[in-house]
CSV table of C-alpha atoms and ligand atoms in Angstrom, one decimal:
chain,number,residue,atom,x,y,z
A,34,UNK,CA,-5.5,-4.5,17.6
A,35,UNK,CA,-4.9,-4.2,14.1
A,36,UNK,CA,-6.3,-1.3,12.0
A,37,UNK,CA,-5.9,-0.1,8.0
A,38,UNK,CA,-6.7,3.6,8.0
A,39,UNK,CA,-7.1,4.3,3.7
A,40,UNK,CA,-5.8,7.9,3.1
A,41,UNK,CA,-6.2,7.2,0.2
A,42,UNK,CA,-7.6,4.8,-2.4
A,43,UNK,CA,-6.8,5.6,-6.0
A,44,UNK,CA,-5.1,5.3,-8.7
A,45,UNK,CA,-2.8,7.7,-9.9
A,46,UNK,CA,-5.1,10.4,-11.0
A,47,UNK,CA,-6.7,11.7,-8.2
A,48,UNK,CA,-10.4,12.8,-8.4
A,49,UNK,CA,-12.8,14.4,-5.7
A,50,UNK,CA,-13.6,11.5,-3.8
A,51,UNK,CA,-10.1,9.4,-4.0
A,52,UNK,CA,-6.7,10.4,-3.6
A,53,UNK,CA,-3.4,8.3,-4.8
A,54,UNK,CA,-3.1,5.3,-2.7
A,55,UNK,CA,-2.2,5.1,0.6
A,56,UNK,CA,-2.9,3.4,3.9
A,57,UNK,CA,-2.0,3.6,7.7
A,58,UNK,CA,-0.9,-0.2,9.6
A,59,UNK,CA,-2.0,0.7,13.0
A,60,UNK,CA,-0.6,-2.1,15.3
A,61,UNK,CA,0.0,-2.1,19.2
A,62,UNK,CA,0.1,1.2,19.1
A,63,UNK,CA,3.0,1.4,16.3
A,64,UNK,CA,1.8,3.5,13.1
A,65,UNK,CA,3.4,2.0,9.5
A,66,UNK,CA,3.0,4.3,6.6
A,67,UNK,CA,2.2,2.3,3.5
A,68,UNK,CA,3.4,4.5,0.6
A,69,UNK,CA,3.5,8.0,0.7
A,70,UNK,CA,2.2,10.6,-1.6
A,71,UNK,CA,0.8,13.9,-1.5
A,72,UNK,CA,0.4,15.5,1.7
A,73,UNK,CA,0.0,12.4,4.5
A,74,UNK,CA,0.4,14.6,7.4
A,75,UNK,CA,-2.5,16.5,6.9
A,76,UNK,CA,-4.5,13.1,6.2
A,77,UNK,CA,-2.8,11.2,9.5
A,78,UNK,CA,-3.9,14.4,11.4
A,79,UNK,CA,-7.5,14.1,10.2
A,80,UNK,CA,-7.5,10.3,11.8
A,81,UNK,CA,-6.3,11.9,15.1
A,82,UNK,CA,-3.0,10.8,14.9
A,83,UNK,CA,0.5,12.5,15.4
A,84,UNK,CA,2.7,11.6,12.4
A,85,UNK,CA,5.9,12.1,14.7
A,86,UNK,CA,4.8,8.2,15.8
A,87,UNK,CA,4.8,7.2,12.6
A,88,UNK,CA,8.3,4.8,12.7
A,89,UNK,CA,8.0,2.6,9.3
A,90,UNK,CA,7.3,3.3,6.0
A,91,UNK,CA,7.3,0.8,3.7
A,92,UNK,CA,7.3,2.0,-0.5
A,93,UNK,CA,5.7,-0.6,-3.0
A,94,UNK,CA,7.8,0.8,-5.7
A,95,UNK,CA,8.8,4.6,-7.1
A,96,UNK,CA,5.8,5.6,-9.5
A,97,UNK,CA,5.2,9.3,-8.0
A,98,UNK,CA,1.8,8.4,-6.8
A,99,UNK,CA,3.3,6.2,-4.5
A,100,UNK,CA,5.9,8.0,-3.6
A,101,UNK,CA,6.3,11.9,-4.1
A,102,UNK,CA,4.9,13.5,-1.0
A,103,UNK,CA,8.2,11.7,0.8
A,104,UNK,CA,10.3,14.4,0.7
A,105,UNK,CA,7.4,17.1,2.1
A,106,UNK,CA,6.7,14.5,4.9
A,107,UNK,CA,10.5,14.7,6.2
A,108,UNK,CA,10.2,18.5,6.0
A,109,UNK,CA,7.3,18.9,8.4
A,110,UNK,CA,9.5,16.7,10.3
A,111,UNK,CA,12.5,18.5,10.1
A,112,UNK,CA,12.2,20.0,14.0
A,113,UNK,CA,11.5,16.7,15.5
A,114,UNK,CA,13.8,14.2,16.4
A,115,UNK,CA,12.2,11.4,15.0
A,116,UNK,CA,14.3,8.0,13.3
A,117,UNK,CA,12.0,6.6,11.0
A,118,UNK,CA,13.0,3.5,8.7
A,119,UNK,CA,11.9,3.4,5.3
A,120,UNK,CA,11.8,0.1,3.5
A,121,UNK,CA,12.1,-1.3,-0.1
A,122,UNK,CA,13.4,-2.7,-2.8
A,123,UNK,CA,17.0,-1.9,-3.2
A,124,UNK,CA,16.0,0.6,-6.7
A,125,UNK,CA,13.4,2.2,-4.2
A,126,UNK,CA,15.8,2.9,-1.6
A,127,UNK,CA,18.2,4.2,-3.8
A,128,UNK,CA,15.9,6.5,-5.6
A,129,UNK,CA,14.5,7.7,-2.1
A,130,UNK,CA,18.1,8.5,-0.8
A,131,UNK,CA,18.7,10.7,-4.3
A,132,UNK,CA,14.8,12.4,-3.6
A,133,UNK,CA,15.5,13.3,0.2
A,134,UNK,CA,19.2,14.8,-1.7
A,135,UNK,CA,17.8,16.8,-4.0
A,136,UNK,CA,15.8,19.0,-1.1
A,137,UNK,CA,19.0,18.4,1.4
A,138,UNK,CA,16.6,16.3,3.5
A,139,UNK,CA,19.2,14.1,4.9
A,140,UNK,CA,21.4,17.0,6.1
A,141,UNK,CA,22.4,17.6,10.0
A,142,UNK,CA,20.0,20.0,10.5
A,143,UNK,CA,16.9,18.2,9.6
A,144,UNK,CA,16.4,16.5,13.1
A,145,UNK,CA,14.0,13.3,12.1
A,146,UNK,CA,16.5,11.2,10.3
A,147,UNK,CA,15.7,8.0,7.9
A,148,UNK,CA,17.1,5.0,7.3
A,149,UNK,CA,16.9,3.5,4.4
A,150,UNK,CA,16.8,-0.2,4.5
A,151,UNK,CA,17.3,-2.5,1.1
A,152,UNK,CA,15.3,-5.2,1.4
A,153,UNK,CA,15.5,-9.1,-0.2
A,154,UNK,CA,12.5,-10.4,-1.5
A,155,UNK,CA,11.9,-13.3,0.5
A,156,UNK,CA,13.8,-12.8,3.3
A,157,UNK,CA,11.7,-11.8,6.3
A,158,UNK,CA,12.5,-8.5,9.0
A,159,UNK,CA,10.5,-7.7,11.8
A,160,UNK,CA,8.3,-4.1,11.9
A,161,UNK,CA,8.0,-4.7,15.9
A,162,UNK,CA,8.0,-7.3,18.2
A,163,UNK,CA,5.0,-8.9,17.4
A,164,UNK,CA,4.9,-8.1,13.7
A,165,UNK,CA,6.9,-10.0,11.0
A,166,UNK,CA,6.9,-8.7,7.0
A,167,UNK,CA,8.1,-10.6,4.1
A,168,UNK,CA,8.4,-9.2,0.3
A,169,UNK,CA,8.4,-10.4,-2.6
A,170,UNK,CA,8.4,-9.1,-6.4
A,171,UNK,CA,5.2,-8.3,-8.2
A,172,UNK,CA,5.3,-7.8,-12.4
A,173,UNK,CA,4.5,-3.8,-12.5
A,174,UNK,CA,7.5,-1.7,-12.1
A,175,UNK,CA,11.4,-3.3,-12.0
A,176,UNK,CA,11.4,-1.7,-8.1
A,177,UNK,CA,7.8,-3.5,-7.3
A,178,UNK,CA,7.7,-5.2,-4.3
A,179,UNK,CA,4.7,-6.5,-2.3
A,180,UNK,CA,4.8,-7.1,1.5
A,181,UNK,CA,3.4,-9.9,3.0
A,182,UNK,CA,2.5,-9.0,7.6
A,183,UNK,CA,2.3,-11.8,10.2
A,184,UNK,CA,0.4,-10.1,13.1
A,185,UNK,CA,1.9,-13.0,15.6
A,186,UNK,CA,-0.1,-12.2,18.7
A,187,UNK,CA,-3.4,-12.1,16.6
A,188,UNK,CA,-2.4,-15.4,14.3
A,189,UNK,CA,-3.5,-13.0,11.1
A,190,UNK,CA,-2.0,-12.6,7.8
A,191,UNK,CA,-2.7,-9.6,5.2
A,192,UNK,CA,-0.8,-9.4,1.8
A,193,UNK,CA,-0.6,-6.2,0.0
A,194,UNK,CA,0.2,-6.1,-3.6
A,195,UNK,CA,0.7,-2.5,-4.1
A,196,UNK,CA,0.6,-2.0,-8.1
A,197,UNK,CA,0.5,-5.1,-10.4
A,198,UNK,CA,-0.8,-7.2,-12.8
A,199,UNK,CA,-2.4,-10.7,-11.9
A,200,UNK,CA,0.4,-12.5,-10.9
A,201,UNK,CA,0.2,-16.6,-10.2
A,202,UNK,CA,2.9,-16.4,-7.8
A,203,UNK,CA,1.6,-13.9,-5.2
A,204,UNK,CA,-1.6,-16.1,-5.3
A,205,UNK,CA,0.4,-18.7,-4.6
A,206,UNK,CA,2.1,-16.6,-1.9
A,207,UNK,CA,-1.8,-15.4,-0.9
A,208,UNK,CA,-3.7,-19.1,-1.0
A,209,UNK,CA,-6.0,-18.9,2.2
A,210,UNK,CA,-5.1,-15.8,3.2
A,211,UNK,CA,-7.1,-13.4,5.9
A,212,UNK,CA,-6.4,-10.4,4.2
A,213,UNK,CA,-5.1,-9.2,0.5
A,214,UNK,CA,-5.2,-5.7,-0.4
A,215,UNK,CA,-5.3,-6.2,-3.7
A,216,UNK,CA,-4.7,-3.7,-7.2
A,217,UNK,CA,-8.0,-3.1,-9.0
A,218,UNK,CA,-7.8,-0.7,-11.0
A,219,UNK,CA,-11.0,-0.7,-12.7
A,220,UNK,CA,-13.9,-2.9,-14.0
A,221,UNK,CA,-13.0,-5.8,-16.9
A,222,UNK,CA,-14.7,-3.3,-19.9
A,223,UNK,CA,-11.4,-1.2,-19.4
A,224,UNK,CA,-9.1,-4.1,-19.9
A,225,UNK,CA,-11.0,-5.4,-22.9
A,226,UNK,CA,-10.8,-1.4,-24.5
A,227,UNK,CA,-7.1,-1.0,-23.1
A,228,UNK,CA,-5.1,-4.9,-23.3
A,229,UNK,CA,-2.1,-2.8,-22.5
A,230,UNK,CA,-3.7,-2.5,-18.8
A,231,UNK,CA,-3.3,-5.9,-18.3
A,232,UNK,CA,0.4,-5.7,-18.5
A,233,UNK,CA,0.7,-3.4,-15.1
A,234,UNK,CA,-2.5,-3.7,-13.2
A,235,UNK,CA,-5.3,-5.8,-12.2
A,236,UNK,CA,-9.2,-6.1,-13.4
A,237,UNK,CA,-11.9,-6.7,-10.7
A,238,UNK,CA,-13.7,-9.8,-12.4
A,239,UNK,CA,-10.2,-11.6,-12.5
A,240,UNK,CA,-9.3,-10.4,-9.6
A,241,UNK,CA,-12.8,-12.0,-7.6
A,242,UNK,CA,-12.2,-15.6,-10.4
A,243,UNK,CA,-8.3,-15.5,-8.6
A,244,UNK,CA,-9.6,-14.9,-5.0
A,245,UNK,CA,-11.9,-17.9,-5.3
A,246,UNK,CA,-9.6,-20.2,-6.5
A,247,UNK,CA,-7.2,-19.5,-3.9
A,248,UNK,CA,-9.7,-19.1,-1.0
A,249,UNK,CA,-9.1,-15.8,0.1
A,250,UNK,CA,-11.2,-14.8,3.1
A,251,UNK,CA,-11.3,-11.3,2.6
A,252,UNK,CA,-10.8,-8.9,-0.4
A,253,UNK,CA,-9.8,-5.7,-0.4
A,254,UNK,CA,-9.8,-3.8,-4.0
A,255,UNK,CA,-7.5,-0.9,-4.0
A,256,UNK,CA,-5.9,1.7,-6.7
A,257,UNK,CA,-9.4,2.6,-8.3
A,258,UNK,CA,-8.4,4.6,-11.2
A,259,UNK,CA,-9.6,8.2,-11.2
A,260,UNK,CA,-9.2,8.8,-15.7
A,261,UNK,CA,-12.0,6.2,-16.5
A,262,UNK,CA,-15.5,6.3,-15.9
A,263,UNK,CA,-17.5,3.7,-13.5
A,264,UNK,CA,-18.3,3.1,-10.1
A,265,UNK,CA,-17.3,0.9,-6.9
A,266,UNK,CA,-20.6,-1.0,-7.1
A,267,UNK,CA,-19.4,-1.9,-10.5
A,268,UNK,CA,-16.3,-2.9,-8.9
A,269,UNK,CA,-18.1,-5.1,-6.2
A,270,UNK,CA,-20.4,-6.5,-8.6
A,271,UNK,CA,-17.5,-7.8,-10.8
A,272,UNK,CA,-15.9,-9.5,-7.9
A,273,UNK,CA,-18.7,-11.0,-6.5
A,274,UNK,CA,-19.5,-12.5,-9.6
A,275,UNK,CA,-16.8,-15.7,-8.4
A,276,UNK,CA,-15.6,-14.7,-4.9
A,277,UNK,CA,-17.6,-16.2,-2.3
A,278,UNK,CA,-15.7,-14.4,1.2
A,279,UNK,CA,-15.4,-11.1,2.2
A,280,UNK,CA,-15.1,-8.2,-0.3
A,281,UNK,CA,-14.0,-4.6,1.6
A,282,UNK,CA,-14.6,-1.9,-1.1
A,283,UNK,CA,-12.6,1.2,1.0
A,284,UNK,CA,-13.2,5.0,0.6
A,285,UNK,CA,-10.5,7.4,1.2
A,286,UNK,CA,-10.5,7.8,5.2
A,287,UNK,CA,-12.1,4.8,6.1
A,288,UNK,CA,-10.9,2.9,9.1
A,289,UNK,CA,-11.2,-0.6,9.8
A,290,UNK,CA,-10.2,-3.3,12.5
A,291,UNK,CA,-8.9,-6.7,10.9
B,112,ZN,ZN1,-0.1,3.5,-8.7
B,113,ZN,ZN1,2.7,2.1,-10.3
């Protein structure tokens, strides 16, 4: 079974509903952390979960809503001899080795240990036995990756963008996908007000007119930013507007089986 548990779905100002962005990959039994700011422990125990099984993280890319509760999440570790590996670009890794340093995180005596892994964009490595990830780069940040999962056993493929602007080669990457998790940061009004948005992130009503044309099955807006004013039925509206599949809009601790 495969299941996304959102601990959170915004941008990178939180507000009272959304937190920064973050998601649980729940597969065979393996937990994958997908990002990891703030304080994940506390949200993976509120799903009933032990974070002691999580055994991947995987970082889009080292903007601190992504990224800065890592080093409190090794803490809490610290008693527990747990090896997780954390994966990214080879700037994320690098920066992630220098964050655990800075709070002596990677020192004998904290027992969970990481291991950072570099990755290439485009050259596949395997989360578990039944679970192959690719990544490949997305135009936000020079450490950006996106991560493309092959559930083998289930015949299903999700993409997840992390942050980025509307890029032709991950729809390329994405055409007839099950699943894309997908930036979306906020309605088109905010891109018309703001053009440098369109530089780093995604709109909803291209977003929905890019889905289409690449015949995603199922849409999942993500990254709602929390400093601008509107609402997710003003998302969904947008999207809808082209996209004929599925459209997902998650809240912070939803669950759901792909
Ligand atoms: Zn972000
Ligand atoms: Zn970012």
């Amino acid at each position: 079974m495969i299941e996304i548990c959102f601990l959170g779905t915004g941008g990178a100002v939180a507000t009272e509903e959304r937190d920064n962005a973050s998601f649980l990959l729940k597969h065979d039994e393996r937990l994958i952390l997908i990002d990891c700011p703030g304080s994940v422990i506390q949200k993976i125990k509120k799903f009933k979960f032990d974070p002691r099984e999580v055994h991947s993280i995987l970082v889009t890319h080292i903007h601190p809503d992504h990224i800065y509760g890592l080093a409190s999440f090794v803490h809490s570790l610290m008693l527990d001899d747990c090896f997780i590996q954390l994966f990214g670009s080879e700037e994320t890794v690098n920066f992630c080795r220098s964050y655990l340093d800075l709070f002596h995180l990677r020192e004998p005596k904290i027992k969970t240990r990481i291991d950072c892994v570099s990755l290439t964009p485009g050259k596949g490595f395997m989360l578990g036995d039944f679970l192959e990830c690719n990544s490949f780069r997305v135009p936000h940040d020079s450490s950006s990756l996106a991560y493309h999962f092959f559930f083998k056993k289930e015949k299903k493929e999700l993409i997840y963008s992390g942050d980025t602007s509307l890029s032709p080669h991950l729809f390329q990457e994405a055409e007839g996908i099950d699943y894309l998790i997908h930036d979306c940061s906020a309605p088109s009004r905010f891109f018309k007000k703001y053009p440098s948005l369109r530089r780093m992130h995604s709109n909803a009503l291209e977003l929905g007119q890019l889905s289409q044309k690449n015949s995603i099955k199922c849409l999942i807006p993500f990254h709602f930013f929390g400093e601008l004013e509107f609402s997710l039925s003003e998302i969904e509206e947008e999207i809808r507007q082209s996209f004929r599949g599925t459209v997902i809009v998650p809240e912070d601790f939803d669950r759901i089986t792909l």
